[in-house]
Coordinates of C-alpha atoms in Angstrom, one line a residue:
X1 CA 91.6 107.1 125.2
X2 CA 93.6 110.3 124.2
X3 CA 93.8 112.9 126.9
X4 CA 94.8 116.5 126.5
X5 CA 97.2 118.3 128.8
X6 CA 96.2 121.5 130.5
X7 CA 97.6 124.7 128.9
X8 CA 98.9 127.9 130.4
X9 CA 100.3 131.1 128.9
X10 CA 104.1 131.4 128.6
X11 CA 106.5 133.5 126.6
X12 CA 108.8 132.4 123.9
X13 CA 110.1 133.3 120.5
X14 CA 108.9 131.7 117.3
X15 CA 112.3 130.5 116.1
X16 CA 111.1 128.6 113.1
X17 CA 110.2 131.8 111.2
X18 CA 113.8 132.8 111.2
X19 CA 114.9 129.3 110.3
X20 CA 112.7 129.1 107.2
X21 CA 112.8 132.8 106.2
X22 CA 113.9 133.8 102.7
X23 CA 114.9 137.2 103.9
X24 CA 111.6 138.6 102.7
X25 CA 110.7 140.0 106.1
X26 CA 107.5 138.0 106.0
X27 CA 106.1 139.9 103.0
X28 CA 104.7 138.2 100.0
X29 CA 101.4 136.4 99.5
X30 CA 100.4 137.1 103.1
X31 CA 99.6 140.6 101.9
X32 CA 101.6 142.1 104.9
X33 CA 103.7 145.2 104.6
X34 CA 105.4 145.0 108.0
X35 CA 106.1 148.3 109.7
X36 CA 109.3 148.6 111.8
X37 CA 107.3 148.3 115.0
X38 CA 105.7 145.1 113.7
X39 CA 108.9 143.3 113.0
X40 CA 109.2 141.8 116.5
X41 CA 108.0 138.2 116.3
X42 CA 105.0 137.1 118.3
X43 CA 105.5 134.9 121.3
X44 CA 104.2 131.4 121.6
X45 CA 103.2 129.5 124.7
X46 CA 105.8 127.0 126.0
X47 CA 103.8 125.1 128.6
X48 CA 103.6 121.4 128.0
X49 CA 100.8 120.6 125.5
X50 CA 99.6 117.5 123.7
X51 CA 98.6 117.8 120.0
X52 CA 96.6 115.0 118.4
X53 CA 97.3 114.5 114.7
X54 CA 94.7 112.6 112.7
X55 CA 95.9 110.7 109.6
X56 CA 93.6 111.9 106.9
X57 CA 96.0 110.5 104.3
X58 CA 95.1 107.0 105.5
X59 CA 98.6 105.9 104.7
X60 CA 100.5 106.2 108.0
X61 CA 101.3 103.8 110.8
X62 CA 102.1 105.2 114.2
X63 CA 105.7 104.1 113.7
X64 CA 105.9 106.0 110.4
X65 CA 104.2 109.0 111.8
X66 CA 106.6 109.2 114.8
X67 CA 109.7 108.7 112.6
X68 CA 108.8 111.3 110.0
X69 CA 106.7 113.8 111.9
X70 CA 106.4 113.2 115.7
X71 CA 110.0 112.8 116.7
X72 CA 111.2 115.8 114.7
X73 CA 108.5 117.9 116.4
X74 CA 109.4 116.7 119.9
X75 CA 113.1 117.5 119.2
X76 CA 112.3 121.0 118.0
X77 CA 109.6 121.7 120.6
X78 CA 110.2 119.8 123.8
X79 CA 107.0 121.2 125.3
X80 CA 104.9 119.6 122.6
X81 CA 103.8 115.9 122.7
X82 CA 102.5 114.8 119.4
X83 CA 99.9 112.0 119.5
X84 CA 98.9 109.9 116.5
X85 CA 95.3 109.2 115.7
X86 CA 95.0 106.6 112.8
X87 CA 92.5 106.6 110.0
X88 CA 90.4 103.4 109.7
X89 CA 87.0 102.8 108.2
X90 CA 85.8 102.3 111.8
X91 CA 87.4 105.4 113.2
X92 CA 86.1 108.5 111.4
X93 CA 86.5 112.1 112.6
X94 CA 82.9 112.2 113.8
X95 CA 83.5 109.2 116.0
X96 CA 86.5 110.9 117.6
X97 CA 84.5 114.1 118.2
X98 CA 81.6 112.1 119.7
X99 CA 84.1 110.3 122.0
X100 CA 85.6 113.6 123.2
X101 CA 88.8 112.9 121.3
X102 CA 88.6 115.4 118.5
X103 CA 92.0 115.9 116.7
X104 CA 93.9 119.2 116.9
X105 CA 95.6 118.8 113.5
X106 CA 94.4 116.8 110.4
X107 CA 96.9 116.1 107.7
X108 CA 95.3 115.2 104.4
X109 CA 95.8 115.4 100.6
X110 CA 93.8 117.9 98.6
X111 CA 91.7 115.1 97.2
X112 CA 90.7 113.9 100.7
X113 CA 89.9 117.3 102.1
X114 CA 86.2 116.8 101.6
X115 CA 86.1 113.4 103.2
X116 CA 88.1 114.0 106.3
X117 CA 87.9 117.8 107.0
X118 CA 85.1 119.6 105.2
X119 CA 82.5 116.8 105.8
X120 CA 82.7 117.4 109.5
X121 CA 83.2 121.2 109.4
X122 CA 86.6 120.9 111.0
X123 CA 88.3 123.5 108.9
X124 CA 89.3 126.9 110.3
X125 CA 91.0 129.9 108.5
X126 CA 94.6 130.2 109.7
X127 CA 95.3 133.4 107.7
X128 CA 95.3 135.4 110.9
X129 CA 98.0 133.1 112.3
X130 CA 100.0 133.3 109.1
X131 CA 99.9 137.1 109.4
X132 CA 100.5 137.1 113.2
X133 CA 103.6 135.0 112.9
X134 CA 104.7 136.4 109.5
X135 CA 104.9 133.1 107.7
X136 CA 105.9 133.8 104.1
X137 CA 103.6 131.9 101.7
X138 CA 106.1 132.5 98.9
X139 CA 108.0 129.5 100.4
X140 CA 105.2 127.2 99.2
X141 CA 104.6 126.2 95.5
X142 CA 102.3 129.1 94.3
X143 CA 99.9 126.8 92.5
X144 CA 99.4 124.9 95.7
X145 CA 98.8 128.1 97.6
X146 CA 96.2 129.2 95.0
X147 CA 94.6 125.8 95.3
X148 CA 94.3 126.1 99.1
X149 CA 92.9 129.6 98.7
X150 CA 90.3 128.2 96.3
X151 CA 89.4 125.5 98.8
X152 CA 89.4 128.0 101.6
X153 CA 87.2 130.6 99.8
X154 CA 90.0 133.2 99.9
X155 CA 91.5 132.3 103.3
X156 CA 93.9 129.5 104.1
X157 CA 92.6 126.4 105.9
X158 CA 96.1 124.8 106.0
X159 CA 99.7 125.0 104.9
X160 CA 100.5 122.8 101.9
X161 CA 103.6 121.0 103.1
X162 CA 104.4 117.7 101.4
X163 CA 103.8 116.8 97.8
X164 CA 102.4 113.7 96.3
X165 CA 104.8 112.5 93.6
X166 CA 104.0 112.0 89.9
X167 CA 106.6 109.9 88.2
X168 CA 106.2 106.9 85.9
X169 CA 107.7 104.0 87.7
X170 CA 109.1 101.3 85.4
X171 CA 110.5 97.8 85.6
X172 CA 113.8 97.7 83.7
X173 CA 113.8 93.9 83.6
X174 CA 110.7 93.8 81.4
X175 CA 112.2 96.3 78.9
X176 CA 115.4 94.3 78.9
X177 CA 113.5 91.0 78.3
X178 CA 112.1 92.4 75.1
X179 CA 115.0 94.6 74.1
X180 CA 113.0 97.8 74.3
X181 CA 114.5 101.1 75.3
X182 CA 113.6 102.5 78.7
X183 CA 111.1 105.4 79.1
X184 CA 112.6 108.8 78.9
X185 CA 111.8 112.2 80.4
X186 CA 109.8 114.7 78.3
X187 CA 107.8 112.0 76.6
X188 CA 104.5 112.9 75.0
X189 CA 101.5 110.7 75.7
X190 CA 101.7 109.3 72.2
X191 CA 105.3 108.4 72.8
X192 CA 104.3 106.6 76.0
X193 CA 101.6 104.7 74.1
X194 CA 104.0 103.5 71.4
X195 CA 106.4 102.3 74.1
X196 CA 103.6 100.5 75.9
X197 CA 102.7 98.6 72.8
X198 CA 106.2 97.2 72.5
X199 CA 106.1 95.7 76.0
X200 CA 102.5 94.5 76.1
X201 CA 103.5 91.0 75.2
X202 CA 103.3 87.4 76.2
X203 CA 106.4 85.4 77.1
X204 CA 105.6 81.7 77.3
X205 CA 102.5 81.6 79.6
X206 CA 103.2 85.0 81.1
X207 CA 101.4 88.1 79.9
X208 CA 103.1 91.4 80.4
X209 CA 101.3 94.8 80.4
X210 CA 102.8 98.0 79.1
X211 CA 101.2 100.9 81.1
X212 CA 98.5 101.5 83.6
X213 CA 97.6 104.6 85.7
X214 CA 95.4 105.5 88.6
X215 CA 92.7 107.1 86.4
X216 CA 90.7 108.9 89.2
X217 CA 93.9 110.6 90.5
X218 CA 94.8 111.5 86.9
X219 CA 91.5 113.2 86.3
X220 CA 91.8 115.1 89.6
X221 CA 95.2 116.3 88.5
X222 CA 94.3 116.7 84.8
X223 CA 96.7 118.8 82.8
X224 CA 94.0 120.8 81.0
X225 CA 92.8 122.2 84.4
X226 CA 89.2 121.2 83.6
X227 CA 86.8 121.6 86.5
X228 CA 85.1 118.4 87.8
X229 CA 82.2 120.6 88.9
X230 CA 81.4 124.2 87.8
X231 CA 81.5 126.2 91.1
X232 CA 78.9 128.7 89.8
X233 CA 76.2 126.1 88.9
X234 CA 77.4 123.2 91.1
X235 CA 76.8 120.9 88.1
X236 CA 79.2 119.0 85.9
X237 CA 79.5 118.6 82.2
X238 CA 81.8 116.3 80.4
X239 CA 80.9 117.6 76.9
X240 CA 84.2 119.5 76.6
X241 CA 86.2 117.6 74.0
X242 CA 89.2 117.7 76.3
X243 CA 87.4 115.4 78.8
X244 CA 86.9 113.0 75.8
X245 CA 90.5 113.4 74.8
X246 CA 91.9 112.6 78.3
X247 CA 89.6 109.6 78.8
X248 CA 90.2 108.2 75.4
X249 CA 93.9 108.8 75.9
X250 CA 93.8 106.2 78.7
X251 CA 91.3 103.7 77.3
X252 CA 93.6 103.0 74.4
X253 CA 96.2 101.4 76.7
X254 CA 93.6 98.8 77.7
X255 CA 92.7 98.0 74.1
X256 CA 96.1 96.6 73.3
X257 CA 96.2 92.9 72.5
X258 CA 96.6 90.7 75.6
X259 CA 95.5 93.2 78.2
X260 CA 92.0 91.6 78.6
X261 CA 90.8 94.5 80.8
X262 CA 88.5 94.1 83.8
X263 CA 87.3 96.4 86.6
X264 CA 90.2 95.4 88.8
X265 CA 92.8 96.3 86.2
X266 CA 91.2 99.7 85.9
X267 CA 91.8 100.3 89.7
X268 CA 94.9 101.5 91.4
X269 CA 94.9 98.7 94.0
X270 CA 95.3 95.9 91.5
X271 CA 97.7 97.9 89.4
X272 CA 99.9 98.2 92.5
X273 CA 99.9 94.4 92.9
X274 CA 100.7 93.9 89.3
X275 CA 103.7 96.3 89.4
X276 CA 105.2 95.6 92.8
X277 CA 104.3 91.9 93.5
X278 CA 103.5 90.1 90.3
X279 CA 106.0 92.2 88.4
X280 CA 104.0 91.9 85.2
X281 CA 103.3 95.6 84.6
X282 CA 106.2 97.4 82.8
X283 CA 105.1 101.0 83.7
X284 CA 102.8 102.3 86.4
X285 CA 101.8 105.9 87.2
X286 CA 100.1 105.9 90.6
X287 CA 99.9 109.8 90.4
X288 CA 99.7 110.2 94.1
X289 CA 101.8 107.4 95.8
X290 CA 105.4 107.2 96.8
X291 CA 106.4 103.5 96.5
X292 CA 108.4 102.1 99.4
X293 CA 111.8 100.4 99.4
X294 CA 110.1 97.2 100.6
X295 CA 107.6 97.3 97.7
X296 CA 110.4 97.8 95.2
X297 CA 112.9 95.4 96.8
X298 CA 114.3 93.0 94.2
X299 CA 113.2 95.0 91.2
X300 CA 115.5 96.7 88.7
X301 CA 113.5 99.9 88.6
X302 CA 113.7 103.6 87.8
X303 CA 111.4 106.6 87.0
X304 CA 110.6 108.9 84.2
X305 CA 108.8 112.2 84.2
X306 CA 105.0 112.6 83.8
X307 CA 104.1 112.6 80.1
X308 CA 102.9 115.7 78.3
X309 CA 100.2 116.5 75.9
X310 CA 101.6 118.1 72.7
X311 CA 99.2 121.0 73.2
X312 CA 100.7 121.7 76.6
X313 CA 104.5 121.4 76.2
X314 CA 106.3 121.5 79.6
X315 CA 103.1 121.3 81.6
X316 CA 102.8 118.5 84.2
X317 CA 99.9 117.5 86.4
X318 CA 98.2 119.7 88.9
X319 CA 99.7 119.7 92.4
X320 CA 98.4 117.2 94.9
X321 CA 99.8 118.5 98.2
X322 CA 99.4 117.0 101.7
X323 CA 98.4 119.9 104.0
X324 CA 98.2 120.3 107.8
X325 CA 94.8 121.6 108.9
X326 CA 94.3 123.2 112.4
X327 CA 90.8 122.1 113.5
X328 CA 87.9 124.2 114.8
X329 CA 88.0 122.2 118.1
X330 CA 91.7 122.9 118.6
X331 CA 92.3 124.7 121.9
X332 CA 96.0 125.3 121.1
X333 CA 95.9 127.1 117.8
X334 CA 99.1 129.2 118.3
X335 CA 101.2 126.2 119.4
X336 CA 99.7 124.2 116.6
X337 CA 100.6 126.9 114.0
X338 CA 104.2 127.0 115.4
X339 CA 104.4 123.2 114.7
X340 CA 102.9 123.2 111.2
X341 CA 104.9 126.2 110.1
X342 CA 108.0 124.2 111.2
X343 CA 106.8 121.3 109.1
X344 CA 106.5 123.7 106.2
X345 CA 110.1 124.8 106.6
X346 CA 113.4 123.9 104.9
X347 CA 114.9 123.3 108.3
X348 CA 112.5 120.4 109.0
X349 CA 112.2 119.1 105.4
X350 CA 115.8 119.0 104.2
X351 CA 116.9 115.9 106.1
X352 CA 113.6 114.2 105.4
X353 CA 113.7 114.9 101.7
X354 CA 117.3 113.8 101.5
X355 CA 116.3 110.5 103.1
X356 CA 113.5 110.1 100.5
X357 CA 110.7 110.2 103.1
X358 CA 108.6 112.6 100.9
X359 CA 108.8 115.2 98.1
X360 CA 108.4 118.8 99.1
X361 CA 105.6 121.2 98.4
X362 CA 108.0 124.1 99.0
X363 CA 109.7 126.1 96.3
X364 CA 113.2 125.7 97.7
X365 CA 115.7 124.6 95.0
X366 CA 117.7 122.8 97.7
X367 CA 114.7 120.7 98.6
X368 CA 113.6 120.0 95.1
X369 CA 117.1 118.9 94.0
X370 CA 118.1 116.8 96.9
X371 CA 115.4 114.2 97.1
X372 CA 116.7 110.8 98.2
X373 CA 120.4 111.7 98.0
X374 CA 121.1 110.2 101.5
X375 CA 119.5 106.8 100.9
X376 CA 120.7 103.8 98.9
X377 CA 117.2 103.2 97.5
X378 CA 117.5 106.2 95.2
X379 CA 121.2 106.0 94.3
X380 CA 121.5 106.4 90.6
X381 CA 117.7 106.9 90.1
X382 CA 116.1 109.6 88.1
X383 CA 114.8 111.5 91.2
X384 CA 114.0 114.7 89.2
X385 CA 111.0 112.7 87.8
X386 CA 109.3 112.9 91.2
X387 CA 108.1 116.5 90.6
X388 CA 107.3 118.3 87.3
X389 CA 109.1 121.4 86.4
X390 CA 105.8 123.2 86.0
X391 CA 102.4 122.3 87.5
X392 CA 99.2 122.8 85.7
X393 CA 96.8 125.4 87.1
X394 CA 94.6 124.0 89.8
X395 CA 91.0 123.3 88.9
X396 CA 88.1 124.8 90.8
X397 CA 87.2 123.1 94.1
X398 CA 83.7 122.2 95.2
X399 CA 82.5 119.8 97.8
X400 CA 81.0 117.7 95.0
X401 CA 84.2 117.1 93.1
X402 CA 84.6 113.5 94.3
X403 CA 81.0 112.6 93.1
X404 CA 82.0 113.8 89.7
X405 CA 85.4 112.1 89.8
X406 CA 83.7 108.8 90.6
X407 CA 81.5 109.0 87.5
X408 CA 84.5 109.7 85.3
X409 CA 85.8 106.3 86.5
X410 CA 82.5 104.8 85.6
X411 CA 82.7 106.4 82.1
X412 CA 86.1 104.8 81.5
X413 CA 84.7 101.4 82.6
X414 CA 81.7 101.8 80.3
X415 CA 83.9 102.6 77.4
X416 CA 86.6 99.9 78.0
X417 CA 84.5 97.1 79.4
X418 CA 81.2 97.6 77.7
X419 CA 82.5 99.1 74.5
X420 CA 80.2 102.1 74.9
X421 CA 80.9 105.1 72.7
X422 CA 83.0 107.6 74.7
X423 CA 80.7 110.5 74.1
X424 CA 77.8 108.5 75.3
X425 CA 79.7 107.2 78.3
X426 CA 80.7 110.7 79.3
X427 CA 77.2 112.2 78.8
X428 CA 75.7 109.4 80.9
X429 CA 78.4 110.0 83.5
X430 CA 77.5 113.7 83.7
X431 CA 73.9 112.9 84.1
X432 CA 74.6 110.5 87.0
X433 CA 77.0 113.0 88.6
X434 CA 74.4 115.8 88.5
X435 CA 71.8 113.5 90.0
X436 CA 74.1 112.6 92.8
X437 CA 74.9 116.2 93.4
X438 CA 71.2 117.1 93.5
X439 CA 70.5 114.3 96.0
X440 CA 73.4 115.4 98.2
X441 CA 72.3 119.0 98.2
X442 CA 68.8 117.8 99.2
X443 CA 70.0 116.1 102.3

């Protein structure tokens, strides 16, 4: 059982604000115009305190958490003891609350906010803490800040800190086998399709596949910034021709000779197996996942940038940040903000980014240009493909987005597997989504 230490008031200086300052004096998107008498930084308690971090990303082991997050926190703040609370299907936030073990901080991607934070009303507005400690939001990617303000109804529930990558991973050996040039940066979707056709081939008894993508993540991060749900009406409509364009854009990859699509191949889990274990998938775009050295071991691999639509030159996907939320049950909010502001600083992130632990959600050119430079895994790799030069504007956020997203996946399956007309598949998907939203609202 996780136990909390008692807290007491102490004095101290919030050193991290100086460490991660851009020299802006804390002004910027916080809306503060600091007066001379306000420039003295607020003090933070230094009594021993335990902070419980809940893995809302569902992708961390305790070992990984301590290596990447826990140990750096302990080194920077000796009075703080970080504790890891893992995500499992049997250990949800509500179970922890019921057991008196409610987490202090939840870290989760924007796509999982509903499932692990909002669902349990664990969010709290940290804008007063941002202003109190003069954290400059200009340090963070502005589209991610706008996204968080949208989620937070004008406030800020969390600091976007880490960023989900968005490269095309590709297996050079498959391209070499068939004498096909490697993927390049700045490809259009049509270029990618033509390339996929050339490596969707059979060699002896082995079928190779050109390109696959995590479709649900792609729709959440869609480049046209289309809303999954209209926030004004809380309904969805997939009648916009751009929904058709994006869905048909992906379905054509499964229509290539030899692909023989099924529901598993349309899902990210099987795609990951095909790329990393079976090594039969030439190009994979997980859209939200950083592949590990262990997964890529023995593969001659590299990366290319997220493809573009010709109508949107230079525009990548929407951001998909991992943010740190201070919970409503947290009794150590000032100490917790000190910690998450440190995690959202160049001081903390630079060594981690250089080691290739994660891409950054910060705007720092030093961070964006140094990914993986201190690890052999990324030596000679096209690491600039990890993050786009320009993010698409964030779509509107509602608590029903995931219901709509799931029905888009069903529309793709209906088109690809049942050969249903795309307009019909999308219309039926919208009807199911709206019925599910209505049922959820009636609860």
